[in-house]
Amino acid sequence: MTTLRATDWKQLQNGSDIRGVALEGMAGEPVNLTPEVATTLGKAFVTWLGQTLARSPETLTVAIGRDSRLSGPALMQAVAAGMTALGTRVYDFAMASTPAMFMSTVTPGFDCDGAIMLTASHLPFNRNGLKFFTAQGGLSKPDISRILALAADHDFAIASEPGSLQSHDFISVYAQQLVQGIRQGVNHPHHYDRPLQGLKIVVDAGNGAGGFYATQVLQPLGADTTGSQFLEPDGQFPNHVPNPEHATAMAAIRQAVLAQQADLGIIFDTDVDRAAAVDAQGRELNRNLLIALIAAIVLTEHPGSTVVTDSITSDGLTQFIEQDLQGVHHRFRRGYKNVISEAMRLNEAGQACWLAMETSGHGALKENYFLDDGAYLVSKLLVELARAKLAGNTLGDRIATLKEPAESREFRLAIAAADFASYGTAVIEELQAFAAAQADWEVVPKNYEGVRITCRSPQEDGWFLLRLSLHDPVLPLNIESNVSGGCDRIRQRLLTFFAGFDRLELTPLQG
């Protein structure tokens, strides 16, 4: 029996996921996600699932998969042992992706009652975690709290006969779904089965779980994947951080695209729920550019519909979506679950929304269960790439009118206060009052997070957003400007304001 206190269990919660330290090796980070803890979490999940579905754990089928992390095999075995101890049938998918685990709950022939992915996304090698799914999607924050409460109580009904553990190659099933979707989407008049024939596409999996996309999706479709890199799973992540937001990672795929003279480069994060791309000219298609490109595709399919994004997207993206594409841009909050939930809420309220996307690379489409799936997202790009080639166009033509800022910077101001949330909220409120008193600054209406200010001076010509971090004692500050030196001018004015707050670490802003 585990000896963790209830408060220790709560510390494993990271929003709608569970995350912890699974391996030693980092100073000041004691291991708290042990195999024993994982076994208890397996029991807690099937107990919660049984209560939710009004069924006993013995009648449930749950799939489990993992990414390339070193702690994955041991933790996966432990979670499975916890579930089978309560009589649940468990499917072992071995190496998988987070989106594939969800798809196991809606794929005929599997129709799993629940699924678990062992991953900690792009975090360091010593971390790991659990993401949970049912056919309704990923679990919510209250669901995770309930599972952790069940783990803390440790009151489980052990089955008289353990459940079975069966191995399945589900990633091949999932890959075939993507293959069929691309074939149908392109509908090539001469090469239906191989619609990517004649295209060179480079994949960078960052030594995570995404290598299958090159071998099981692109190659069967006829693409030349020469030059693809870091496809081999390696939980040490020896080449670069598997994160499409990271500059080193994007530089790696960009270099590969240019060296191979490829038509497109694709990069995934560790568990393939995020992605980015690089076009034939070496332009990085991430953040605002990737949202713009996917929005252009989606708004062609669903004219006039709404695109939900997080709070730090650019003014140029809003103009592109609303003026050039004749859609609606609903700029919401940071956090991919927030963005997806808002899109679903809008649809329920009667406002058509087919795309929810965060600048981090999380992108979810209504046509795909609002699942943030990096592989599905780039598959949409590949359909568009193949169609563009047939028409004598390029992928970049779709976003030719997108206005990009001249400069963009982010600063993270640490809060040294016990009640950091209250302190940060007070700073935001005072900044809003300060900005409202400036002749050339204007508080942006319909802002759902922090305070966003438009800077109308020709010397600044941009905007900034100050918000409270979702999890950390930090005030992230994003600044964009359409003129050279504009970010620095805005920064200097803000530095004067922030100087009045002695609990803020202003060093990042002073450089």
PDB file of C-alpha atoms in Angstrom, residues 288 309 313-325 327-331 402-403 452:
ATOM      1  CA  ASN A 288       0.696  32.741 -35.912  1.00  0.00           C
ATOM      2  CA  THR A 309      -7.103  31.019 -30.510  1.00  0.00           C
ATOM      3  CA  THR A 313      -1.993  35.845 -31.222  1.00  0.00           C
ATOM      4  CA  SER A 314      -1.085  38.876 -33.324  1.00  0.00           C
ATOM      5  CA  ASP A 315      -3.215  41.719 -34.642  1.00  0.00           C
ATOM      6  CA  GLY A 316      -2.107  40.675 -38.127  1.00  0.00           C
ATOM      7  CA  LEU A 317      -3.701  37.261 -37.622  1.00  0.00           C
ATOM      8  CA  THR A 318      -6.989  38.865 -36.615  1.00  0.00           C
ATOM      9  CA  GLN A 319      -6.941  41.040 -39.738  1.00  0.00           C
ATOM     10  CA  PHE A 320      -6.114  38.034 -41.915  1.00  0.00           C
ATOM     11  CA  ILE A 321      -8.924  35.881 -40.495  1.00  0.00           C
ATOM     12  CA  GLU A 322     -11.591  38.577 -40.459  1.00  0.00           C
ATOM     13  CA  GLN A 323     -10.774  40.723 -43.481  1.00  0.00           C
ATOM     14  CA  ASP A 324      -8.952  38.402 -45.886  1.00  0.00           C
ATOM     15  CA  LEU A 325     -10.717  35.141 -45.028  1.00  0.00           C
ATOM     16  CA  GLY A 327     -14.151  34.581 -40.821  1.00  0.00           C
ATOM     17  CA  VAL A 328     -14.457  35.442 -37.129  1.00  0.00           C
ATOM     18  CA  HIS A 329     -11.434  35.514 -34.809  1.00  0.00           C
ATOM     19  CA  HIS A 330     -12.274  34.761 -31.176  1.00  0.00           C
ATOM     20  CA  ARG A 331      -9.121  35.436 -29.169  1.00  0.00           C
ATOM     21  CA  LEU A 402      -0.837  37.783 -43.737  1.00  0.00           C
ATOM     22  CA  LYS A 403       0.844  40.785 -42.120  1.00  0.00           C
ATOM     23  CA  ARG A 452      -4.104  43.689 -23.621  1.00  0.00           C
TER      24      ARG A 452
END
